[in-house]
Structure formats: C-alpha cells, structure tokens
Amino acid sequence: MTRTRESGRRDAQTRADRKNQTRQALLDTTRSLVGERSFGSISLREVARGAGIVPTAFYRHFASMEDLGVTVVEDSMRVLRRALRDGRRDLAARDALPTAQNSLAILLRHVRENESQFRFLVREQRGGIAEIRRAIDTELRLFSKELAIDLARIPDLARWQPDDLELAAELIVIIMLTAVADLLDGEYRGRGAEQEIVERTERQLVMVFLGMGQWRPSSD
C-alpha cells in the first residue's frame, strides 16, 4: 500500500512537471514569435506546433490566446520593471545628471539583453489586442505607483501630495519608455543615433529631477 501511494505521488509529480514544461514551451514559443511580429498575427495552431502539442491541448494551459498574451505581458513586464526599478536608484534632484546617466545605462543594458520582450511591449502598447494593451497599461500604472512611493521617501519630497508624486513618477516612466521605443526603432540604428537618444533622454530626466526640486506643493 505504501509503495502504491509513493508511486501515485511520483506519477502526479511527473504529470505536473510535464504540464509545467509544456506551459513554459508555449510561453517560450510565443516570445520567440513576437520578437518581430505582432501578437495578433500569431495563431493558436502555430504556437501549439512550436510547443510540440496538438491545438486542442492548448486549452489545458490557457483559456484563450488572449490569456496567453496577458501572461506574456506579465512575464515581460517583470523584466521591464526590474530595469526601471534598478534605474531609479538614488533619485535626488541634486544628483540629477549622474542619476539620469546611471538610470539610462541600466535600462540600455536590460534592453540589449531582452530585446524581443521590449519589442513586444512597445509594439503591443501602441496597438494590437485590447486585452493586452490593458494589461500593459495596468502594469505601468502599478509601477508608477511603486515609483511614487520611492519618491516619497526622499526628504525634499516628503511634503508632496500623493497625486503630485504619481504625476512625477508617470513622467519618469514615460520618458524611459519613449527612449526604449526610439532605441528599438530601425530608423535610429547606429552608434551616433543611439547616442543622440541617450543624450536627449538624459536632458529630459534632468529637467524633471531639477523641476521636482523647485516644485512647491499646494499645501505649502
């Protein structure tokens, strides 16, 4: 009886492992396809074939292609949020230029290391399937709120209203995302073009940081 129970547990674990492996294969296949194509152009049959399963088996792992797309968004946003989180270290108006340069260097490294995922986020945020756009917007709003909490810890910003902090956070995130989109745009390829993007983005961030240092909340 004990051997039977142990054998049953091993079989259940093996099935769970296989299911997880297949789910991961579906995600990996999708990520490889969206590097150069829109998510809307990818078919369920194509994803299933890439994962080595029949199309009907897809529904054991995801409720729909939209569900799969939202999961890819969540995974990709973890990469983006880590990049932006690393890049927002030591935010302080008095260190505006070093902070901007450090933030961009970190972000650029993440973009180069995860280019297909960043391409997917930029492309789908600007168009495509509504569920995926909403998922991206939701993740970005959450990140802006996280950044606003970090900003509130800066002594010079302690008296700011939450709405003002969130507005400043949104500006920083928008500037960073615009830089990512420009860097991935084929028209901006080349060292000279990339340097121009970096320098422009640095100036934009410096303006925001310095402006934050001069802003006086309405409660003052």
PDB file of C-alpha atoms in Angstrom:
ATOM      1  CA  MET A   1       0.000   0.000   0.000  1.00  0.00           C
ATOM      2  CA  THR A   2       2.833   2.397   0.893  1.00  0.00           C
ATOM      3  CA  ARG A   3       4.563   1.673  -2.412  1.00  0.00           C
ATOM      4  CA  THR A   4       1.318   2.332  -4.256  1.00  0.00           C
ATOM      5  CA  ARG A   5       0.884   5.713  -2.579  1.00  0.00           C
ATOM      6  CA  GLU A   6       4.526   6.641  -3.297  1.00  0.00           C
ATOM      7  CA  SER A   7       4.137   5.556  -6.906  1.00  0.00           C
ATOM      8  CA  GLY A   8       0.975   7.658  -7.190  1.00  0.00           C
ATOM      9  CA  ARG A   9       2.743  10.719  -5.809  1.00  0.00           C
ATOM     10  CA  ARG A  10       5.617  10.256  -8.248  1.00  0.00           C
ATOM     11  CA  ASP A  11       3.192   9.899 -11.157  1.00  0.00           C
ATOM     12  CA  ALA A  12       1.310  13.032 -10.089  1.00  0.00           C
ATOM     13  CA  GLN A  13       4.576  14.960  -9.768  1.00  0.00           C
ATOM     14  CA  THR A  14       5.697  13.745 -13.177  1.00  0.00           C
ATOM     15  CA  ARG A  15       2.400  14.855 -14.746  1.00  0.00           C
ATOM     16  CA  ALA A  16       2.667  18.250 -13.043  1.00  0.00           C
ATOM     17  CA  ASP A  17       6.252  18.621 -14.267  1.00  0.00           C
ATOM     18  CA  ARG A  18       5.231  17.757 -17.810  1.00  0.00           C
ATOM     19  CA  LYS A  19       2.365  20.230 -17.654  1.00  0.00           C
ATOM     20  CA  ASN A  20       4.675  22.983 -16.412  1.00  0.00           C
ATOM     21  CA  GLN A  21       7.203  22.165 -19.135  1.00  0.00           C
ATOM     22  CA  THR A  22       4.512  22.336 -21.823  1.00  0.00           C
ATOM     23  CA  ARG A  23       3.172  25.628 -20.459  1.00  0.00           C
ATOM     24  CA  GLN A  24       6.687  27.047 -20.476  1.00  0.00           C
ATOM     25  CA  ALA A  25       7.200  25.791 -24.041  1.00  0.00           C
ATOM     26  CA  LEU A  26       4.044  27.647 -25.116  1.00  0.00           C
ATOM     27  CA  LEU A  27       5.342  30.846 -23.497  1.00  0.00           C
ATOM     28  CA  ASP A  28       8.828  30.437 -24.976  1.00  0.00           C
ATOM     29  CA  THR A  29       7.395  29.805 -28.447  1.00  0.00           C
ATOM     30  CA  THR A  30       5.196  32.886 -28.182  1.00  0.00           C
ATOM     31  CA  ARG A  31       8.083  35.078 -27.024  1.00  0.00           C
ATOM     32  CA  SER A  32      10.200  33.904 -29.951  1.00  0.00           C
ATOM     33  CA  LEU A  33       7.396  34.727 -32.397  1.00  0.00           C
ATOM     34  CA  VAL A  34       6.543  38.183 -31.049  1.00  0.00           C
ATOM     35  CA  GLY A  35      10.125  39.397 -31.383  1.00  0.00           C
ATOM     36  CA  GLU A  36       9.401  40.542 -34.932  1.00  0.00           C
ATOM     37  CA  ARG A  37       5.626  40.100 -35.305  1.00  0.00           C
ATOM     38  CA  SER A  38       2.515  41.436 -33.652  1.00  0.00           C
ATOM     39  CA  PHE A  39       0.750  39.115 -31.247  1.00  0.00           C
ATOM     40  CA  GLY A  40      -2.443  39.375 -33.293  1.00  0.00           C
ATOM     41  CA  SER A  41      -0.697  37.787 -36.291  1.00  0.00           C
ATOM     42  CA  ILE A  42       0.167  34.615 -34.368  1.00  0.00           C
ATOM     43  CA  SER A  43      -2.240  31.675 -34.461  1.00  0.00           C
ATOM     44  CA  LEU A  44      -3.041  29.150 -31.754  1.00  0.00           C
ATOM     45  CA  ARG A  45      -2.086  26.351 -34.119  1.00  0.00           C
ATOM     46  CA  GLU A  46       1.313  27.941 -34.716  1.00  0.00           C
ATOM     47  CA  VAL A  47       2.031  28.290 -31.001  1.00  0.00           C
ATOM     48  CA  ALA A  48       0.895  24.735 -30.272  1.00  0.00           C
ATOM     49  CA  ARG A  49       3.066  23.335 -33.047  1.00  0.00           C
ATOM     50  CA  GLY A  50       6.098  25.196 -31.710  1.00  0.00           C
ATOM     51  CA  ALA A  51       5.476  23.715 -28.249  1.00  0.00           C
ATOM     52  CA  GLY A  52       5.088  20.207 -29.670  1.00  0.00           C
ATOM     53  CA  ILE A  53       1.417  19.691 -28.786  1.00  0.00           C
ATOM     54  CA  VAL A  54      -1.844  19.378 -30.707  1.00  0.00           C
ATOM     55  CA  PRO A  55      -4.000  22.542 -30.836  1.00  0.00           C
ATOM     56  CA  THR A  56      -6.724  21.100 -28.590  1.00  0.00           C
ATOM     57  CA  ALA A  57      -4.160  20.518 -25.810  1.00  0.00           C
ATOM     58  CA  PHE A  58      -3.501  24.275 -25.708  1.00  0.00           C
ATOM     59  CA  TYR A  59      -6.636  24.782 -23.619  1.00  0.00           C
ATOM     60  CA  ARG A  60      -5.233  22.672 -20.798  1.00  0.00           C
ATOM     61  CA  HIS A  61      -2.821  25.525 -20.158  1.00  0.00           C
ATOM     62  CA  PHE A  62      -4.519  28.757 -21.259  1.00  0.00           C
ATOM     63  CA  ALA A  63      -8.155  29.725 -21.615  1.00  0.00           C
ATOM     64  CA  SER A  64      -7.528  31.584 -24.876  1.00  0.00           C
ATOM     65  CA  MET A  65      -4.838  33.255 -26.970  1.00  0.00           C
ATOM     66  CA  GLU A  66      -5.657  36.489 -25.126  1.00  0.00           C
ATOM     67  CA  ASP A  67      -4.965  34.732 -21.828  1.00  0.00           C
ATOM     68  CA  LEU A  68      -1.621  33.569 -23.214  1.00  0.00           C
ATOM     69  CA  GLY A  69      -0.844  37.114 -24.374  1.00  0.00           C
ATOM     70  CA  VAL A  70      -1.596  38.618 -20.972  1.00  0.00           C
ATOM     71  CA  THR A  71       0.724  36.061 -19.345  1.00  0.00           C
ATOM     72  CA  VAL A  72       3.496  37.014 -21.771  1.00  0.00           C
ATOM     73  CA  VAL A  73       2.864  40.667 -20.851  1.00  0.00           C
ATOM     74  CA  GLU A  74       3.189  39.884 -17.144  1.00  0.00           C
ATOM     75  CA  ASP A  75       6.450  37.992 -17.710  1.00  0.00           C
ATOM     76  CA  SER A  76       7.844  40.739 -19.938  1.00  0.00           C
ATOM     77  CA  MET A  77       6.791  43.452 -17.503  1.00  0.00           C
ATOM     78  CA  ARG A  78       8.820  41.759 -14.791  1.00  0.00           C
ATOM     79  CA  VAL A  79      11.881  42.387 -16.963  1.00  0.00           C
ATOM     80  CA  LEU A  80      10.894  45.996 -17.669  1.00  0.00           C
ATOM     81  CA  ARG A  81      10.012  46.717 -14.059  1.00  0.00           C
ATOM     82  CA  ARG A  82      13.320  45.284 -12.899  1.00  0.00           C
ATOM     83  CA  ALA A  83      15.126  47.510 -15.407  1.00  0.00           C
ATOM     84  CA  LEU A  84      13.239  50.634 -14.362  1.00  0.00           C
ATOM     85  CA  ARG A  85      13.487  49.727 -10.679  1.00  0.00           C
ATOM     86  CA  ASP A  86      17.260  49.349 -10.956  1.00  0.00           C
ATOM     87  CA  GLY A  87      17.452  52.561 -12.938  1.00  0.00           C
ATOM     88  CA  ARG A  88      15.627  54.701 -10.403  1.00  0.00           C
ATOM     89  CA  ARG A  89      18.128  54.186  -7.592  1.00  0.00           C
ATOM     90  CA  ASP A  90      19.155  57.197  -5.546  1.00  0.00           C
ATOM     91  CA  LEU A  91      16.707  59.603  -7.139  1.00  0.00           C
ATOM     92  CA  ALA A  92      17.587  63.093  -5.913  1.00  0.00           C
ATOM     93  CA  ALA A  93      17.375  66.449  -7.641  1.00  0.00           C
ATOM     94  CA  ARG A  94      20.838  67.493  -6.534  1.00  0.00           C
ATOM     95  CA  ASP A  95      22.298  64.440  -8.314  1.00  0.00           C
ATOM     96  CA  ALA A  96      20.165  64.834 -11.422  1.00  0.00           C
ATOM     97  CA  LEU A  97      22.805  64.283 -14.108  1.00  0.00           C
ATOM     98  CA  PRO A  98      24.587  61.286 -12.510  1.00  0.00           C
ATOM     99  CA  THR A  99      21.200  59.748 -11.707  1.00  0.00           C
ATOM    100  CA  ALA A 100      19.956  60.177 -15.287  1.00  0.00           C
ATOM    101  CA  GLN A 101      23.132  58.708 -16.759  1.00  0.00           C
ATOM    102  CA  ASN A 102      23.101  55.761 -14.362  1.00  0.00           C
ATOM    103  CA  SER A 103      19.398  55.088 -14.969  1.00  0.00           C
ATOM    104  CA  LEU A 104      19.800  55.074 -18.726  1.00  0.00           C
ATOM    105  CA  ALA A 105      22.887  52.867 -18.652  1.00  0.00           C
ATOM    106  CA  ILE A 106      20.994  50.264 -16.627  1.00  0.00           C
ATOM    107  CA  LEU A 107      17.935  50.480 -18.851  1.00  0.00           C
ATOM    108  CA  LEU A 108      20.014  50.162 -22.035  1.00  0.00           C
ATOM    109  CA  ARG A 109      21.681  47.036 -20.697  1.00  0.00           C
ATOM    110  CA  HIS A 110      18.319  45.417 -19.999  1.00  0.00           C
ATOM    111  CA  VAL A 111      17.028  46.390 -23.454  1.00  0.00           C
ATOM    112  CA  ARG A 112      20.003  44.790 -25.172  1.00  0.00           C
ATOM    113  CA  GLU A 113      19.713  41.630 -23.077  1.00  0.00           C
ATOM    114  CA  ASN A 114      15.940  41.257 -23.592  1.00  0.00           C
ATOM    115  CA  GLU A 115      15.290  42.975 -26.897  1.00  0.00           C
ATOM    116  CA  SER A 116      12.461  40.710 -28.088  1.00  0.00           C
ATOM    117  CA  GLN A 117      10.472  41.239 -24.880  1.00  0.00           C
ATOM    118  CA  PHE A 118      10.900  45.006 -25.028  1.00  0.00           C
ATOM    119  CA  ARG A 119       9.860  44.999 -28.695  1.00  0.00           C
ATOM    120  CA  PHE A 120       6.738  43.073 -27.761  1.00  0.00           C
ATOM    121  CA  LEU A 121       5.782  45.550 -25.007  1.00  0.00           C
ATOM    122  CA  VAL A 122       6.410  48.639 -27.147  1.00  0.00           C
ATOM    123  CA  ARG A 123       4.530  47.224 -30.140  1.00  0.00           C
ATOM    124  CA  GLU A 124       1.520  45.962 -28.208  1.00  0.00           C
ATOM    125  CA  GLN A 125       1.191  49.097 -26.090  1.00  0.00           C
ATOM    126  CA  ARG A 126       0.733  51.206 -29.222  1.00  0.00           C
ATOM    127  CA  GLY A 127      -1.726  48.911 -30.936  1.00  0.00           C
ATOM    128  CA  GLY A 128      -2.971  45.365 -31.158  1.00  0.00           C
ATOM    129  CA  ILE A 129      -5.329  43.383 -28.969  1.00  0.00           C
ATOM    130  CA  ALA A 130      -7.286  45.369 -26.385  1.00  0.00           C
ATOM    131  CA  GLU A 131      -6.805  42.865 -23.540  1.00  0.00           C
ATOM    132  CA  ILE A 132      -3.044  43.016 -23.964  1.00  0.00           C
ATOM    133  CA  ARG A 133      -2.985  46.823 -24.121  1.00  0.00           C
ATOM    134  CA  ARG A 134      -4.992  46.965 -20.908  1.00  0.00           C
ATOM    135  CA  ALA A 135      -2.640  44.502 -19.219  1.00  0.00           C
ATOM    136  CA  ILE A 136       0.378  46.636 -20.180  1.00  0.00           C
ATOM    137  CA  ASP A 137      -1.305  49.849 -19.015  1.00  0.00           C
ATOM    138  CA  THR A 138      -2.257  48.232 -15.704  1.00  0.00           C
ATOM    139  CA  GLU A 139       1.313  47.066 -15.096  1.00  0.00           C
ATOM    140  CA  LEU A 140       2.699  50.515 -15.926  1.00  0.00           C
ATOM    141  CA  ARG A 141       0.265  52.221 -13.556  1.00  0.00           C
ATOM    142  CA  LEU A 142       1.304  49.854 -10.798  1.00  0.00           C
ATOM    143  CA  PHE A 143       4.925  50.600 -11.471  1.00  0.00           C
ATOM    144  CA  SER A 144       4.312  54.356 -11.402  1.00  0.00           C
ATOM    145  CA  LYS A 145       2.677  53.931  -8.001  1.00  0.00           C
ATOM    146  CA  GLU A 146       5.725  51.992  -6.776  1.00  0.00           C
ATOM    147  CA  LEU A 147       7.997  54.744  -8.036  1.00  0.00           C
ATOM    148  CA  ALA A 148       5.843  57.382  -6.343  1.00  0.00           C
ATOM    149  CA  ILE A 149       6.316  55.535  -3.044  1.00  0.00           C
ATOM    150  CA  ASP A 150      10.081  55.622  -3.567  1.00  0.00           C
ATOM    151  CA  LEU A 151       9.950  59.332  -4.360  1.00  0.00           C
ATOM    152  CA  ALA A 152       8.016  59.979  -1.147  1.00  0.00           C
ATOM    153  CA  ARG A 153      10.997  58.646   0.821  1.00  0.00           C
ATOM    154  CA  ILE A 154      13.217  61.490  -0.447  1.00  0.00           C
ATOM    155  CA  PRO A 155      13.353  64.111   2.328  1.00  0.00           C
ATOM    156  CA  ASP A 156      12.901  67.041  -0.058  1.00  0.00           C
ATOM    157  CA  LEU A 157       9.682  65.460  -1.379  1.00  0.00           C
ATOM    158  CA  ALA A 158       8.213  64.400   1.950  1.00  0.00           C
ATOM    159  CA  ARG A 159       5.553  67.160   1.870  1.00  0.00           C
ATOM    160  CA  TRP A 160       4.385  66.414  -1.657  1.00  0.00           C
ATOM    161  CA  GLN A 161       0.818  65.277  -2.203  1.00  0.00           C
ATOM    162  CA  PRO A 162       0.378  61.681  -3.489  1.00  0.00           C
ATOM    163  CA  ASP A 163      -1.157  62.948  -6.734  1.00  0.00           C
ATOM    164  CA  ASP A 164       1.887  65.139  -7.427  1.00  0.00           C
ATOM    165  CA  LEU A 165       4.262  62.264  -6.676  1.00  0.00           C
ATOM    166  CA  GLU A 166       2.384  59.953  -9.014  1.00  0.00           C
ATOM    167  CA  LEU A 167       2.426  62.579 -11.751  1.00  0.00           C
ATOM    168  CA  ALA A 168       6.205  62.945 -11.428  1.00  0.00           C
ATOM    169  CA  ALA A 169       6.571  59.159 -11.445  1.00  0.00           C
ATOM    170  CA  GLU A 170       4.473  58.872 -14.605  1.00  0.00           C
ATOM    171  CA  LEU A 171       6.676  61.465 -16.333  1.00  0.00           C
ATOM    172  CA  ILE A 172       9.816  59.489 -15.493  1.00  0.00           C
ATOM    173  CA  VAL A 173       8.305  56.205 -16.715  1.00  0.00           C
ATOM    174  CA  ILE A 174       7.031  57.813 -19.945  1.00  0.00           C
ATOM    175  CA  ILE A 175      10.463  59.284 -20.684  1.00  0.00           C
ATOM    176  CA  MET A 176      12.130  55.917 -20.113  1.00  0.00           C
ATOM    177  CA  LEU A 177       9.627  54.053 -22.301  1.00  0.00           C
ATOM    178  CA  THR A 178       9.966  56.612 -25.083  1.00  0.00           C
ATOM    179  CA  ALA A 179      13.719  56.086 -25.025  1.00  0.00           C
ATOM    180  CA  VAL A 180      13.218  52.318 -25.268  1.00  0.00           C
ATOM    181  CA  ALA A 181      10.839  52.698 -28.233  1.00  0.00           C
ATOM    182  CA  ASP A 182      13.276  55.005 -30.041  1.00  0.00           C
ATOM    183  CA  LEU A 183      16.213  52.682 -29.397  1.00  0.00           C
ATOM    184  CA  LEU A 184      14.295  49.764 -30.900  1.00  0.00           C
ATOM    185  CA  ASP A 185      13.141  51.773 -33.917  1.00  0.00           C
ATOM    186  CA  GLY A 186      15.037  50.753 -37.042  1.00  0.00           C
ATOM    187  CA  GLU A 187      15.355  54.381 -38.138  1.00  0.00           C
ATOM    188  CA  TYR A 188      17.566  55.116 -35.127  1.00  0.00           C
ATOM    189  CA  ARG A 189      20.077  52.334 -35.656  1.00  0.00           C
ATOM    190  CA  GLY A 190      23.751  53.178 -35.360  1.00  0.00           C
ATOM    191  CA  ARG A 191      26.042  54.433 -32.610  1.00  0.00           C
ATOM    192  CA  GLY A 192      25.502  58.108 -33.488  1.00  0.00           C
ATOM    193  CA  ALA A 193      21.718  57.817 -33.440  1.00  0.00           C
ATOM    194  CA  GLU A 194      21.746  55.863 -30.181  1.00  0.00           C
ATOM    195  CA  GLN A 195      23.968  58.443 -28.523  1.00  0.00           C
ATOM    196  CA  GLU A 196      21.584  61.182 -29.621  1.00  0.00           C
ATOM    197  CA  ILE A 197      18.677  59.341 -27.980  1.00  0.00           C
ATOM    198  CA  VAL A 198      20.661  58.846 -24.788  1.00  0.00           C
ATOM    199  CA  GLU A 199      21.709  62.473 -24.558  1.00  0.00           C
ATOM    200  CA  ARG A 200      18.189  63.747 -25.250  1.00  0.00           C
ATOM    201  CA  THR A 201      16.708  61.402 -22.647  1.00  0.00           C
ATOM    202  CA  GLU A 202      19.317  62.431 -20.095  1.00  0.00           C
ATOM    203  CA  ARG A 203      18.347  66.074 -20.584  1.00  0.00           C
ATOM    204  CA  GLN A 204      14.666  65.238 -20.215  1.00  0.00           C
ATOM    205  CA  LEU A 205      15.268  63.355 -16.970  1.00  0.00           C
ATOM    206  CA  VAL A 206      17.483  66.119 -15.614  1.00  0.00           C
ATOM    207  CA  MET A 207      14.741  68.656 -16.330  1.00  0.00           C
ATOM    208  CA  VAL A 208      12.227  66.519 -14.433  1.00  0.00           C
ATOM    209  CA  PHE A 209      14.571  65.972 -11.490  1.00  0.00           C
ATOM    210  CA  LEU A 210      15.521  69.635 -11.245  1.00  0.00           C
ATOM    211  CA  GLY A 211      11.908  70.713 -11.651  1.00  0.00           C
ATOM    212  CA  MET A 212      10.921  68.400  -8.825  1.00  0.00           C
ATOM    213  CA  GLY A 213      13.457  70.134  -6.618  1.00  0.00           C
ATOM    214  CA  GLN A 214      11.852  73.525  -7.316  1.00  0.00           C
ATOM    215  CA  TRP A 215       8.207  72.474  -7.162  1.00  0.00           C
ATOM    216  CA  ARG A 216       6.242  73.690  -4.193  1.00  0.00           C
ATOM    217  CA  PRO A 217       3.196  71.599  -3.225  1.00  0.00           C
ATOM    218  CA  SER A 218      -0.115  73.447  -2.938  1.00  0.00           C
ATOM    219  CA  SER A 219      -0.179  72.753   0.816  1.00  0.00           C
ATOM    220  CA  ASP A 220       2.935  74.898   1.380  1.00  0.00           C
TER     221      ASP A 220
END
